[in-house]
Every structure is written in structure tokens, then in C-alpha cells.
Tab-separated table of C-alpha atoms in Angstrom:
chain	number	residue	atom	x	y	z
E	1	UNK	CA	-15.519	20.454	-0.826
E	2	UNK	CA	-18.048	20.871	-3.598
E	3	UNK	CA	-19.625	17.642	-4.925
E	4	UNK	CA	-18.282	18.145	-8.437
E	5	UNK	CA	-14.747	18.442	-7.069
E	6	UNK	CA	-15.169	15.183	-5.168
E	7	UNK	CA	-16.232	13.543	-8.431
E	8	UNK	CA	-13.257	14.843	-10.388
E	9	UNK	CA	-10.742	12.941	-8.269
E	10	UNK	CA	-12.055	9.424	-8.931
E	11	UNK	CA	-12.607	10.363	-12.561
E	12	UNK	CA	-8.981	11.447	-12.800
E	13	UNK	CA	-7.864	8.158	-11.257
E	14	UNK	CA	-9.852	6.174	-13.813
E	15	UNK	CA	-8.509	8.284	-16.681
E	16	UNK	CA	-4.955	7.662	-15.480
E	17	UNK	CA	-5.647	3.943	-15.416
E	18	UNK	CA	-7.063	4.046	-18.919
E	19	UNK	CA	-3.945	5.825	-20.130
E	20	UNK	CA	-1.737	3.245	-18.443
E	21	UNK	CA	-3.390	0.227	-20.018
E	22	UNK	CA	-3.117	1.701	-23.499
E	23	UNK	CA	0.633	2.456	-23.422
E	24	UNK	CA	2.297	0.750	-26.430
E	25	UNK	CA	4.011	-2.527	-25.619
E	26	UNK	CA	7.208	-1.388	-27.315
E	27	UNK	CA	8.057	0.841	-24.322
E	28	UNK	CA	7.338	-1.724	-21.644
E	29	UNK	CA	10.512	-3.731	-21.249
E	30	UNK	CA	12.786	-0.767	-20.566
E	31	UNK	CA	10.976	0.206	-17.382
E	32	UNK	CA	10.020	-3.184	-16.001
E	33	UNK	CA	12.691	-3.217	-13.294
E	34	UNK	CA	13.996	0.154	-12.068
E	35	UNK	CA	17.765	0.409	-11.878
E	36	UNK	CA	19.293	-0.046	-8.434
E	37	UNK	CA	20.983	3.311	-8.944
E	38	UNK	CA	17.661	5.022	-8.374
E	39	UNK	CA	16.880	3.509	-5.012
E	40	UNK	CA	19.138	5.588	-2.762
E	41	UNK	CA	20.611	2.603	-0.932
E	42	UNK	CA	17.645	0.348	-0.373
E	43	UNK	CA	17.290	-3.083	-2.021
E	44	UNK	CA	20.849	-3.749	-0.869
E	45	UNK	CA	20.995	-7.529	-0.571
E	46	UNK	CA	24.259	-7.325	1.357
E	47	UNK	CA	22.488	-5.473	4.187
E	48	UNK	CA	22.423	-7.417	7.445
E	49	UNK	CA	19.817	-6.454	10.062
E	50	UNK	CA	21.206	-5.008	13.283
E	51	UNK	CA	20.388	-6.026	16.835
E	52	UNK	CA	18.356	-2.817	17.144
E	53	UNK	CA	16.373	-3.580	13.965
E	54	UNK	CA	16.567	-7.345	13.491
E	55	UNK	CA	13.910	-7.622	10.774
E	56	UNK	CA	14.215	-6.336	7.205
E	57	UNK	CA	11.386	-4.097	6.027
E	58	UNK	CA	9.588	-4.928	2.786
E	59	UNK	CA	7.771	-2.013	1.140
E	60	UNK	CA	4.756	-2.835	-1.052
E	61	UNK	CA	3.624	-0.110	-3.447
E	62	UNK	CA	0.039	0.728	-4.331
E	63	UNK	CA	-2.040	0.483	-7.484
E	64	UNK	CA	-0.344	2.314	-10.381
E	65	UNK	CA	2.812	2.559	-8.282
E	66	UNK	CA	6.226	0.915	-8.555
E	67	UNK	CA	9.117	-0.114	-6.333
E	68	UNK	CA	10.928	3.212	-6.640
E	69	UNK	CA	8.492	6.092	-7.066
E	70	UNK	CA	6.183	5.029	-4.235
E	71	UNK	CA	9.057	4.978	-1.738
E	72	UNK	CA	11.275	7.963	-2.512
E	73	UNK	CA	10.250	9.407	0.854
E	74	UNK	CA	9.777	6.502	3.245
E	75	UNK	CA	12.590	4.184	2.113
E	76	UNK	CA	15.407	6.689	2.829
E	77	UNK	CA	13.618	7.690	6.057
E	78	UNK	CA	13.833	4.102	7.309
E	79	UNK	CA	17.254	3.422	5.815
E	80	UNK	CA	18.887	6.321	7.658
E	81	UNK	CA	17.361	4.973	10.882
E	82	UNK	CA	19.217	1.702	10.498
E	83	UNK	CA	16.731	-0.586	8.761
E	84	UNK	CA	17.467	-2.951	5.905
E	85	UNK	CA	14.840	-1.841	3.391
E	86	UNK	CA	13.574	-3.633	0.301
E	87	UNK	CA	10.842	-2.960	-2.235
E	88	UNK	CA	9.352	-4.980	-5.072
E	89	UNK	CA	7.387	-4.481	-8.260
E	90	UNK	CA	4.251	-6.604	-8.540
E	91	UNK	CA	1.042	-6.840	-10.510
E	92	UNK	CA	2.633	-5.954	-13.850
E	93	UNK	CA	0.484	-6.063	-16.975
E	94	UNK	CA	1.915	-6.937	-20.372
E	95	UNK	CA	2.722	-3.777	-22.268
E	96	UNK	CA	2.303	-1.417	-19.311
E	97	UNK	CA	5.532	0.181	-18.025
E	98	UNK	CA	5.992	2.081	-14.768
E	99	UNK	CA	2.390	1.631	-13.578
E	100	UNK	CA	2.202	-1.651	-11.684
E	101	UNK	CA	-0.186	-3.202	-9.169
E	102	UNK	CA	-2.830	-3.738	-11.852
E	103	UNK	CA	-2.839	-7.538	-12.101
E	104	UNK	CA	-5.037	-9.886	-10.047
E	105	UNK	CA	-4.394	-9.306	-6.349
E	106	UNK	CA	-4.189	-13.026	-5.629
E	107	UNK	CA	-1.375	-13.405	-8.173
E	108	UNK	CA	0.390	-10.336	-6.766
E	109	UNK	CA	0.351	-11.934	-3.310
E	110	UNK	CA	2.279	-14.850	-4.795
E	111	UNK	CA	4.882	-12.406	-6.092
E	112	UNK	CA	5.165	-10.916	-2.608
E	113	UNK	CA	5.655	-14.410	-1.159
E	114	UNK	CA	8.585	-15.066	-3.496
E	115	UNK	CA	10.112	-11.670	-2.763
E	116	UNK	CA	9.909	-12.112	1.020
E	117	UNK	CA	11.592	-15.506	0.697
E	118	UNK	CA	14.382	-13.882	-1.301
E	119	UNK	CA	14.856	-11.115	1.280
E	120	UNK	CA	14.910	-13.531	4.205
E	121	UNK	CA	17.412	-15.779	2.440
E	122	UNK	CA	19.715	-12.845	1.699
E	123	UNK	CA	19.546	-11.226	5.134
E	124	UNK	CA	19.435	-14.372	7.244
E	125	UNK	CA	16.476	-13.017	9.182
E	126	UNK	CA	13.687	-15.293	10.378
E	127	UNK	CA	10.925	-12.740	9.872
E	128	UNK	CA	10.261	-9.501	8.050
E	129	UNK	CA	8.029	-6.499	8.625
E	130	UNK	CA	5.835	-5.365	5.746
E	131	UNK	CA	4.736	-1.784	5.051
E	132	UNK	CA	2.292	-1.163	2.241
E	133	UNK	CA	0.473	1.780	0.705
E	134	UNK	CA	-3.105	1.500	-0.622
E	135	UNK	CA	-3.426	-1.903	-2.361
E	136	UNK	CA	0.027	-2.622	-0.941
E	137	UNK	CA	-1.409	-2.465	2.564
E	138	UNK	CA	-4.259	-4.840	1.740
E	139	UNK	CA	-2.681	-7.365	-0.652
E	140	UNK	CA	-0.186	-8.729	1.925
E	141	UNK	CA	-3.145	-9.910	3.994
E	142	UNK	CA	-3.847	-12.506	1.302
E	143	UNK	CA	-0.236	-13.659	1.614
E	144	UNK	CA	-0.591	-13.856	5.400
E	145	UNK	CA	-3.907	-15.691	5.316
E	146	UNK	CA	-3.563	-18.109	2.417
E	147	UNK	CA	0.106	-18.394	1.373
E	148	UNK	CA	1.902	-19.065	4.650
E	149	UNK	CA	3.038	-15.504	5.235
E	150	UNK	CA	2.011	-15.411	8.887
E	151	UNK	CA	5.059	-17.517	9.762
E	152	UNK	CA	7.392	-15.041	8.053
E	153	UNK	CA	5.891	-11.641	8.892
E	154	UNK	CA	6.035	-10.019	12.313
E	155	UNK	CA	4.062	-6.856	11.532
E	156	UNK	CA	1.980	-5.427	8.708
E	157	UNK	CA	1.632	-1.652	8.492
E	158	UNK	CA	-0.979	-0.409	6.053
E	159	UNK	CA	-0.911	3.224	4.920
E	160	UNK	CA	-4.372	4.091	3.534
E	161	UNK	CA	-4.982	0.390	2.741
E	162	UNK	CA	-7.951	-0.852	0.715
E	163	UNK	CA	-8.787	-3.496	3.317
E	164	UNK	CA	-12.527	-3.504	2.715
E	165	UNK	CA	-12.488	-2.004	-0.741
E	166	UNK	CA	-13.485	1.379	-2.067
E	167	UNK	CA	-16.536	2.965	-3.609
E	168	UNK	CA	-14.465	5.924	-4.951
E	169	UNK	CA	-16.752	8.397	-3.238
E	170	UNK	CA	-19.752	6.517	-4.580
E	171	UNK	CA	-18.513	6.427	-8.171
E	172	UNK	CA	-18.420	2.611	-8.313
E	173	UNK	CA	-22.145	2.533	-7.574
E	174	UNK	CA	-22.635	3.832	-11.111
E	175	UNK	CA	-21.018	0.781	-12.734
E	176	UNK	CA	-24.287	-1.240	-12.965
E	177	UNK	CA	-25.782	1.576	-15.031
E	178	UNK	CA	-23.135	1.125	-17.734
E	179	UNK	CA	-23.525	-2.379	-19.235
E	180	UNK	CA	-20.196	-4.130	-19.638
E	181	UNK	CA	-18.238	-1.551	-17.624
E	182	UNK	CA	-17.560	-3.897	-14.715
E	183	UNK	CA	-16.447	-6.688	-17.061
E	184	UNK	CA	-14.168	-4.279	-18.899
E	185	UNK	CA	-12.629	-3.157	-15.620
E	186	UNK	CA	-12.098	-6.748	-14.498
E	187	UNK	CA	-10.542	-7.794	-17.816
E	188	UNK	CA	-8.189	-4.858	-18.328
E	189	UNK	CA	-7.273	-3.931	-14.738
E	190	UNK	CA	-8.108	-6.883	-12.471
E	191	UNK	CA	-6.660	-5.259	-9.342
E	192	UNK	CA	-9.063	-2.342	-9.628
E	193	UNK	CA	-12.008	-4.710	-9.899
E	194	UNK	CA	-10.705	-6.719	-6.936
E	195	UNK	CA	-10.663	-3.560	-4.807
E	196	UNK	CA	-14.212	-2.434	-5.487
E	197	UNK	CA	-16.317	-2.718	-2.345
E	198	UNK	CA	-18.114	-6.065	-2.250
E	199	UNK	CA	-15.905	-7.795	-4.836
E	200	UNK	CA	-15.624	-11.577	-4.755
E	201	UNK	CA	-11.944	-11.228	-3.902
E	202	UNK	CA	-12.608	-9.049	-0.851
E	203	UNK	CA	-15.383	-11.324	0.349
E	204	UNK	CA	-12.942	-14.237	0.284
E	205	UNK	CA	-10.135	-12.233	1.900
E	206	UNK	CA	-12.244	-10.962	4.793
E	207	UNK	CA	-14.330	-14.065	5.410
E	208	UNK	CA	-13.739	-15.430	8.888
E	209	UNK	CA	-12.051	-12.278	10.185
E	210	UNK	CA	-9.612	-9.586	9.141
E	211	UNK	CA	-6.500	-10.894	10.851
E	212	UNK	CA	-4.434	-14.020	11.434
E	213	UNK	CA	-2.730	-14.989	14.709
E	214	UNK	CA	0.873	-14.006	15.302
E	215	UNK	CA	0.964	-10.821	13.249
E	216	UNK	CA	0.735	-7.235	14.558
E	217	UNK	CA	-1.387	-4.946	12.397
E	218	UNK	CA	-1.303	-1.158	12.130
E	219	UNK	CA	-3.554	0.881	9.854
E	220	UNK	CA	-2.846	4.570	9.261
E	221	UNK	CA	-5.736	6.378	7.578
E	222	UNK	CA	-6.459	9.986	6.644
E	223	UNK	CA	-9.817	11.674	6.885
E	224	UNK	CA	-9.130	13.309	3.521
E	225	UNK	CA	-8.661	10.100	1.550
E	226	UNK	CA	-10.388	10.464	-1.807
E	227	UNK	CA	-9.377	7.071	-3.252
E	228	UNK	CA	-10.133	4.458	-0.583
E	229	UNK	CA	-13.558	5.581	0.559
E	230	UNK	CA	-15.155	5.739	2.979
E	231	UNK	CA	-11.914	6.091	4.877
E	232	UNK	CA	-13.165	4.036	7.820
E	233	UNK	CA	-13.315	1.015	5.489
E	234	UNK	CA	-9.532	0.876	5.802
E	235	UNK	CA	-9.690	-0.135	9.461
E	236	UNK	CA	-9.246	-3.714	10.592
E	237	UNK	CA	-10.953	-5.600	13.391
E	238	UNK	CA	-9.248	-8.277	15.441
E	239	UNK	CA	-6.507	-9.030	17.970
E	240	UNK	CA	-3.217	-7.103	17.754
E	241	UNK	CA	-4.761	-4.357	15.600
E	242	UNK	CA	-4.056	-0.650	15.999
E	243	UNK	CA	-6.113	1.694	13.827
E	244	UNK	CA	-4.749	5.241	13.626
E	245	UNK	CA	-6.345	8.347	12.132
E	246	UNK	CA	-3.675	10.783	10.964
E	247	UNK	CA	-5.676	13.808	12.077
E	248	UNK	CA	-5.760	12.442	15.636
E	249	UNK	CA	-1.968	12.720	15.586
E	250	UNK	CA	-1.812	16.071	13.814
E	251	UNK	CA	-5.168	17.856	13.375
E	252	UNK	CA	-3.810	20.294	10.785
E	253	UNK	CA	-2.386	17.585	8.514
E	254	UNK	CA	-4.447	17.698	5.304
E	255	UNK	CA	-2.641	14.910	3.434
E	256	UNK	CA	-4.842	12.810	1.173
E	257	UNK	CA	-4.398	9.299	-0.235
E	258	UNK	CA	-1.274	9.845	-2.326
E	259	UNK	CA	0.531	12.230	0.026
E	260	UNK	CA	0.323	9.927	3.055
E	261	UNK	CA	2.338	7.298	1.226
E	262	UNK	CA	4.764	9.502	-0.661
E	263	UNK	CA	5.818	12.423	1.493
E	264	UNK	CA	4.066	12.797	4.849
E	265	UNK	CA	6.734	12.608	7.563
E	266	UNK	CA	4.126	12.534	10.322
E	267	UNK	CA	2.962	9.255	8.766
E	268	UNK	CA	6.563	8.085	8.404
E	269	UNK	CA	7.132	8.715	12.123
E	270	UNK	CA	4.100	6.619	12.991
E	271	UNK	CA	5.308	3.850	10.650
E	272	UNK	CA	8.621	3.811	12.542
E	273	UNK	CA	6.684	3.548	15.817
E	274	UNK	CA	4.735	0.577	14.453
E	275	UNK	CA	7.940	-1.160	13.385
E	276	UNK	CA	9.616	-0.640	16.756
E	277	UNK	CA	6.903	-0.154	19.403
E	278	UNK	CA	9.393	-0.666	22.211
E	279	UNK	CA	11.130	2.590	21.237
E	280	UNK	CA	8.037	4.466	20.060
E	281	UNK	CA	7.822	8.207	20.651
E	282	UNK	CA	4.539	10.160	20.515
E	283	UNK	CA	3.699	11.258	16.986
E	284	UNK	CA	2.628	14.902	16.691
E	285	UNK	CA	2.713	17.638	14.065
E	286	UNK	CA	6.297	18.313	15.176
E	287	UNK	CA	7.266	14.823	14.016
E	288	UNK	CA	7.344	16.214	10.485
E	289	UNK	CA	10.581	17.990	11.372
E	290	UNK	CA	12.419	15.110	13.036
């Protein structure tokens, strides 16, 4: 890919963020909590986990995502396979509808804690499994490490997670050359600032090791990720970690950062394997048709 094309993608992401944070407050309240009619059967608090799938699955959207749009592919995929599936909105900013995951990551982890408690109380399960996309694959690690989540989470599956931050293909290295840009980013979209490589938040999160005892970790990355870069920064190090490169499963799969979370059924198949390793089947290109 030509260098200017690589630059356009992070620029587009920043422009989308700028548009989100300037949406008039008058439109915010209507979209704060998507109607249950849009979720195709997930977020059903009467769902009781089966013996085959004894843990509810909590889906955690990414930056600029929400509890519905991010999961229109994966949630039904898991639901039809017998899982109790739930998703939350987190990281909302005042006056910004639809586009969530923009608030401070530490505060968002507290929202996840409350949501997991609600799911466990409703389902009667002792533990949950968490699947997150982008920020949603990284943020739960704060919950596990600092907010007691390790006792309530069996497995964390990160799809293109920002575990060690992103340089947006080097774009963030330009921030020091624009006085006040980093402060503006931190003030208006704290989650974006928290996810920049080398941020204070990430230093605190990763200090002392990437993982906590008692939790199984899976990371699914794509070589063509243009948002969390370099893509190897997504990988974790520690016990009970499995790092997976999508192109090792299906060499012709060209999915990038957004597609792996929204519509890639090869990824979905590998997520199902991570949730139920005892019944795992090899993931190949043909898994897209299962």
C-alpha cells in the first residue's frame, strides 16, 4: 500500500472522532441506550446458561462503537450456538450519541464491573467470559487487574485489542510537533489519549506483567490492522495466553481492524474455540461458511 493511503486511514479515524465530539447535545439522550428490539435476542436477562455453555458471554465494544452496532455479527453467531450473550455501552461522553468508548478507560472498566455483576446476578452463573474488540479487548484487563474481575472472569478474548497502545501507523509521533494537540486529545476524548503508545494509563496497566492468574487470554490479530499498530503490539505475554494471527488461520483473509470485529466469520469461529476449547475445531478459511 502506498504511504499516503496508509496515512489516510488514521486521518479518517481522527476526523470521525472530531465529528463525534461535536454532535449537538440535543440529540444525545435518544440514542444513549439502544432498544432491546434491535439486539436480535441477546441481552436477554431471562437466559440461563446451559450445561454445555455454563458461562454467559459479555461483549465489550471498541472505541466509537456501541452495544448493538459492534455486535450485529458476533452476538447472533454465539446466540445460535447456545450462549447467553450480553453487551454493554460504556465510555459515554456528554452530548455524544451512538459513538461510545470515548471516556477515560479506567472509568469504563468500572462500568464493565457493574455490568458483569448484573449479568452474573441475573443468570446465576459464578463466572463470565468476556469478548472485546479493540479498546474492548484491552479495557477489561484493567477490570481484571485492579477491580476484582479476575474472580469473576474465566476467559478474556481480545479481537484486535489495543493492549500496548497504538501509534496509528506512526501518526501519533507527530503530536509533539503540534503544541496543545495531546492536551486537546486527552481533554475531549480521554480514551484515545489513554490508548496512545506509551500513555500513563498503559504504563500502569502493563506494569508488572500483562496477565493475572486464573484467567485464560486469547488475542486474535490481523496483519492488516491499520488502527492498532504495529499489530504485534496487540499480543500479550504471560501464562495462559494464546496469541493468534488471523492470516495463520486463513492466509487469504484480508480483514482489517473494523472487519475482524464486525463481520469476519473466520474470527468468530476462533472466538468460539477460545470460549469452549474442549470442543474446539480447527479454524480455516472454510470456517467462514460454517
